[in-house]
Coordinates of C-alpha atoms in Angstrom, one line a residue:
R1 CA -37.7 17.0 -46.8
D2 CA -41.1 16.5 -48.1
R3 CA -42.0 17.4 -51.7
M4 CA -44.9 17.5 -53.9
M5 CA -45.1 16.9 -57.6
S6 CA -48.0 17.0 -60.0
R7 CA -48.1 16.5 -63.7
K8 CA -49.5 19.1 -65.9
N9 CA -52.4 18.4 -68.3
G10 CA -51.3 17.7 -72.1
A11 CA -47.6 16.9 -71.1
S12 CA -45.3 14.8 -73.1
G13 CA -44.6 11.4 -71.6
D14 CA -48.4 11.2 -70.4
D15 CA -48.0 7.5 -69.6
S16 CA -45.1 8.0 -67.2
N17 CA -44.9 5.9 -64.2
V18 CA -44.5 6.3 -60.5
R19 CA -42.5 4.2 -58.2
C20 CA -42.4 4.4 -54.5
G21 CA -41.6 2.5 -51.6
E22 CA -39.8 0.3 -53.2
N23 CA -43.0 -1.3 -54.9
D24 CA -43.4 -3.9 -57.5
D25 CA -46.5 -2.2 -58.5
G26 CA -47.1 0.6 -60.9
Y27 CA -49.0 3.7 -60.5
D28 CA -52.2 2.1 -62.0
K29 CA -51.9 -0.8 -59.6
L30 CA -51.7 1.4 -56.7
N31 CA -55.2 2.5 -57.5
K32 CA -56.7 -1.0 -57.2
P33 CA -57.0 -3.2 -54.0
N34 CA -53.8 -5.1 -53.7
E35 CA -53.4 -8.7 -51.9
M36 CA -52.0 -7.3 -48.8
E37 CA -54.8 -4.8 -48.2
N38 CA -57.4 -7.3 -48.8
A39 CA -55.9 -9.7 -46.4
D40 CA -55.8 -7.0 -43.7
D41 CA -59.4 -6.0 -44.3
E42 CA -60.1 -8.6 -41.8
S43 CA -58.3 -6.6 -39.1
R44 CA -56.5 -9.8 -38.0
D45 CA -55.0 -9.4 -34.4
I46 CA -51.2 -9.6 -34.8
S47 CA -50.3 -7.8 -31.4
T48 CA -49.0 -11.1 -30.0
Y49 CA -46.0 -11.1 -32.6
Q50 CA -42.8 -9.6 -31.7
A51 CA -41.5 -9.2 -35.4
I52 CA -42.4 -9.5 -38.9
I53 CA -39.5 -10.8 -41.2
A54 CA -40.0 -10.4 -45.1
M55 CA -38.2 -12.8 -47.2
G56 CA -38.3 -11.6 -50.8
G57 CA -37.5 -8.4 -52.5
D58 CA -38.3 -5.0 -51.5
G59 CA -41.8 -5.1 -52.9
I60 CA -42.7 -7.7 -50.2
L61 CA -42.1 -5.3 -47.4
Y62 CA -43.7 -2.7 -49.2
E63 CA -46.9 -4.7 -49.5
I64 CA -46.6 -5.3 -45.8
M65 CA -46.3 -1.7 -45.1
Q66 CA -49.4 -0.9 -47.2
G67 CA -51.3 -3.5 -45.4
I68 CA -50.5 -1.9 -42.2
R69 CA -51.6 1.5 -43.5
S70 CA -55.0 0.1 -44.3
R71 CA -55.8 -0.6 -40.7
P72 CA -57.4 2.0 -38.3
Q73 CA -55.0 4.7 -37.3
H74 CA -54.7 3.6 -33.6
D75 CA -53.8 0.0 -34.9
Q76 CA -51.2 1.5 -37.2
E77 CA -49.3 3.1 -34.2
Q78 CA -49.5 0.1 -32.2
I79 CA -48.1 -2.3 -34.8
L80 CA -45.3 0.3 -35.7
S81 CA -44.3 1.1 -32.1
S82 CA -44.4 -2.5 -30.8
I83 CA -43.4 -4.9 -33.6
K84 CA -40.0 -5.2 -35.1
F85 CA -39.3 -5.5 -39.0
G86 CA -36.7 -7.2 -40.8
I87 CA -35.9 -8.2 -44.3
V88 CA -33.8 -11.1 -45.9
G89 CA -32.9 -10.1 -49.7
C90 CA -34.3 -12.8 -51.8
G91 CA -35.6 -10.6 -54.7
T92 CA -34.2 -8.8 -57.9
S93 CA -32.7 -5.5 -56.4
N94 CA -32.9 -5.9 -52.6
G95 CA -32.1 -2.2 -52.0
L96 CA -33.3 -1.9 -48.1
A97 CA -31.4 -5.4 -47.2
K98 CA -28.4 -4.1 -49.0
S99 CA -28.6 -0.6 -47.2
I100 CA -29.0 -2.0 -43.9
L101 CA -26.0 -4.3 -44.3
H102 CA -24.0 -1.4 -45.6
W103 CA -24.8 0.7 -42.4
S104 CA -24.0 -2.4 -40.1
G105 CA -20.6 -2.8 -41.9
E106 CA -21.5 -6.2 -43.4
E107 CA -21.1 -8.0 -46.6
Y108 CA -24.1 -8.4 -48.7
G109 CA -26.0 -11.6 -48.6
A110 CA -29.2 -13.4 -47.4
L111 CA -26.9 -15.3 -44.8
E112 CA -25.5 -12.1 -43.6
S113 CA -29.1 -10.5 -43.3
I114 CA -30.4 -13.6 -41.4
F115 CA -27.3 -13.3 -39.0
Q116 CA -28.2 -9.7 -38.2
I117 CA -31.7 -10.4 -37.6
C118 CA -30.8 -13.3 -35.4
K119 CA -28.6 -11.0 -33.3
G120 CA -31.6 -9.1 -32.3
V121 CA -30.2 -5.4 -32.7
V122 CA -32.8 -3.0 -33.8
A123 CA -32.6 0.6 -34.9
T124 CA -35.2 3.1 -36.3
L125 CA -35.5 3.5 -39.9
D126 CA -36.9 6.6 -41.7
I127 CA -40.2 6.3 -43.6
A128 CA -42.1 8.6 -45.7
T129 CA -45.8 9.1 -46.8
Y130 CA -46.6 10.0 -50.4
A131 CA -49.8 11.4 -51.7
L132 CA -50.9 10.2 -55.1
L133 CA -53.9 11.5 -57.2
P134 CA -55.6 8.8 -59.2
K135 CA -54.6 8.7 -62.7
H136 CA -58.3 9.9 -64.0
E137 CA -58.1 12.8 -61.8
K138 CA -54.8 14.3 -63.1
K139 CA -56.2 16.1 -66.1
G140 CA -58.5 18.2 -63.9
V141 CA -56.1 18.8 -61.2
V142 CA -56.3 22.4 -59.6
N143 CA -53.5 22.7 -57.2
G144 CA -52.0 25.8 -58.6
V145 CA -51.1 24.3 -62.2
N146 CA -54.1 25.8 -64.0
N147 CA -53.4 29.6 -63.0
D148 CA -56.0 30.9 -65.3
E149 CA -59.0 29.5 -63.3
S150 CA -60.6 31.5 -60.8
D151 CA -61.2 30.2 -57.4
T152 CA -65.0 29.7 -57.8
L153 CA -67.4 27.4 -55.9
A154 CA -67.1 24.9 -58.5
V155 CA -63.2 24.7 -58.3
Q156 CA -63.4 24.6 -54.5
K157 CA -65.8 21.6 -54.9
M158 CA -63.2 19.8 -57.4
R159 CA -60.5 20.4 -54.8
Q160 CA -62.6 18.6 -52.3
T161 CA -63.4 15.7 -54.5
Q162 CA -59.7 15.5 -55.4
Q163 CA -58.5 15.6 -51.9
S164 CA -61.0 12.9 -51.0
N165 CA -59.7 10.6 -53.7
V166 CA -55.9 10.9 -52.8
K167 CA -54.1 7.8 -52.3
Y168 CA -51.5 7.9 -49.4
I169 CA -48.6 5.4 -49.7
T170 CA -46.1 4.3 -47.0
S171 CA -42.5 4.2 -48.5
F172 CA -39.2 3.2 -47.0
L173 CA -36.8 3.1 -49.8
S174 CA -37.4 5.7 -52.6
F175 CA -39.8 7.6 -54.7
S176 CA -39.2 7.8 -58.5
W177 CA -40.7 9.4 -61.3
G178 CA -39.9 9.7 -64.8
L179 CA -36.8 7.7 -66.3
I180 CA -36.0 5.7 -63.2
A181 CA -39.7 4.6 -62.6
D182 CA -40.1 3.7 -66.6
C183 CA -37.0 1.7 -66.5
D184 CA -38.1 -0.2 -63.3
L185 CA -41.7 -0.8 -64.5
E186 CA -41.4 -1.0 -68.2
S187 CA -38.7 -3.6 -68.1
E188 CA -40.8 -6.0 -66.5
C189 CA -41.0 -8.0 -69.6
L190 CA -37.1 -8.7 -69.3
R191 CA -37.4 -9.7 -65.6
I192 CA -35.8 -12.9 -66.4
L193 CA -32.5 -10.9 -67.0
G194 CA -32.5 -9.9 -63.4
T195 CA -30.9 -6.5 -62.7
L196 CA -29.7 -6.4 -66.2
R197 CA -33.0 -5.5 -67.3
S198 CA -32.9 -2.0 -66.0
D199 CA -29.5 -1.3 -67.6
I200 CA -30.9 -2.4 -70.9
W201 CA -34.1 -0.3 -70.5
A202 CA -32.2 3.0 -69.4
V203 CA -30.4 2.6 -72.9
Y204 CA -33.6 2.1 -74.7
R205 CA -35.7 4.9 -72.8
G206 CA -33.0 7.1 -71.7
V207 CA -30.9 7.1 -75.0
L208 CA -32.6 5.7 -77.9
F209 CA -36.2 6.7 -77.2
P210 CA -35.9 9.4 -74.5
R211 CA -39.0 11.0 -72.9
R212 CA -39.6 14.5 -71.2
Y213 CA -42.0 14.6 -68.3
R214 CA -43.8 17.9 -67.8
A215 CA -44.3 18.7 -64.2
R216 CA -44.6 21.3 -61.6
F217 CA -42.1 20.7 -58.6
S218 CA -42.5 22.6 -55.5
Y219 CA -40.5 22.5 -52.4
L220 CA -39.6 24.3 -49.2
P221 CA -35.9 25.4 -49.5
P222 CA -33.7 25.4 -46.4
R223 CA -33.0 28.1 -44.3
V224 CA -29.4 29.6 -44.5
N225 CA -27.7 32.1 -42.3
N226 CA -25.3 35.0 -43.0
G227 CA -22.5 32.7 -43.6
D228 CA -24.5 30.7 -46.1
E229 CA -24.7 27.8 -43.5
V230 CA -27.6 25.6 -43.8
C231 CA -29.7 25.9 -40.6
E232 CA -32.0 23.1 -39.0
Q233 CA -35.3 23.0 -40.8
D234 CA -38.0 24.2 -38.7
S235 CA -40.3 21.0 -38.4
S236 CA -43.5 22.8 -37.0
F237 CA -44.9 23.8 -40.4
D238 CA -47.8 21.9 -41.7
M239 CA -47.6 20.4 -45.2
P240 CA -50.2 21.7 -47.6
K241 CA -52.7 19.3 -48.8
F242 CA -52.4 17.8 -52.0
V243 CA -54.6 20.0 -53.9
E244 CA -54.0 23.3 -52.3
E245 CA -51.9 26.1 -53.4
V246 CA -48.4 25.9 -51.8
P247 CA -47.7 28.3 -49.0
E248 CA -45.5 31.6 -49.3
G249 CA -42.0 30.8 -49.0
W250 CA -42.2 27.6 -51.2
V251 CA -40.3 27.5 -54.5
S252 CA -42.0 26.0 -57.7
V253 CA -40.4 25.0 -60.9
E254 CA -42.3 24.2 -63.8
D255 CA -40.6 22.7 -66.8
D256 CA -39.8 19.3 -68.8
F257 CA -38.1 17.0 -66.2
T258 CA -36.2 13.9 -67.1
V259 CA -36.1 12.1 -63.6
F260 CA -37.2 12.9 -60.2
W261 CA -35.9 10.5 -57.4
A262 CA -36.1 10.9 -53.7
C263 CA -34.2 8.2 -51.8
Q264 CA -34.1 7.4 -48.0
T265 CA -31.6 4.8 -48.3
S266 CA -28.0 4.3 -49.5
H267 CA -28.7 1.7 -51.9
A268 CA -31.7 1.5 -54.4
S269 CA -30.4 -1.9 -55.4
Y270 CA -27.7 -4.1 -54.1
N271 CA -25.4 -2.9 -56.9
M272 CA -26.4 0.8 -57.0
F273 CA -24.9 3.0 -54.5
N274 CA -26.7 5.9 -55.3
C275 CA -26.9 7.9 -52.1
P276 CA -23.7 7.5 -50.0
M277 CA -24.6 10.2 -47.4
S278 CA -27.9 8.7 -46.5
K279 CA -28.2 7.3 -42.9
M280 CA -30.7 5.0 -41.4
N281 CA -32.6 7.4 -39.3
D282 CA -31.2 10.8 -40.5

């Protein structure tokens, strides 16, 4: 289910945004130290805690997850395996809180989330890792987009440099690129309107002043048998590195896109039931 996407140089919509996780930071901000990462540079010992409860929007839990990712690998594994996480939706969209309540068969509300947490019933949740190339590196990306370049020593060195600069993001809600991300991030000036701001910006950016986003989208298609039934995907393959050519068997589509949206939960917002088939740990 993992995907890779890279923008082509000189594409229209060159200032397009990336949204992942769900985070309240744009792509530009992801390249700068954020508050949670700075706080966790001290490697504060939290092994004595049993749970971390986030009260706020999806961005609060997103920042917590990035703070955990900034720790050493063994510390990350210990935290994620021993500490439970909960969220009480007090933000604008509250997609994860709504999804958890939906999967639990409960009505949506902060009180219902608190009640679920107090019951102490836990379940595993799918999380994903996304690799993002810093914005200033995109024009020289050599991951198969610039097909006319020979694989010289200089190109190999550039690949190594780009790979060392890749930013890894932990995501639990969705990853959006294009129209959805633009509506989310560019509408910050209308935050006072609540979730209505996204609807207004969807009309502005999607209808009145639409953009097209040039990209190459590469994916590994599912295997099918003779009856055209999808077989269970072999999970033993290795994901290619961000700046490498995609392996044989992958499919690449190079075109002008409007939106790319990978969802892990049933709801992207409390009022947006965008992925009904999604399960908590599918």
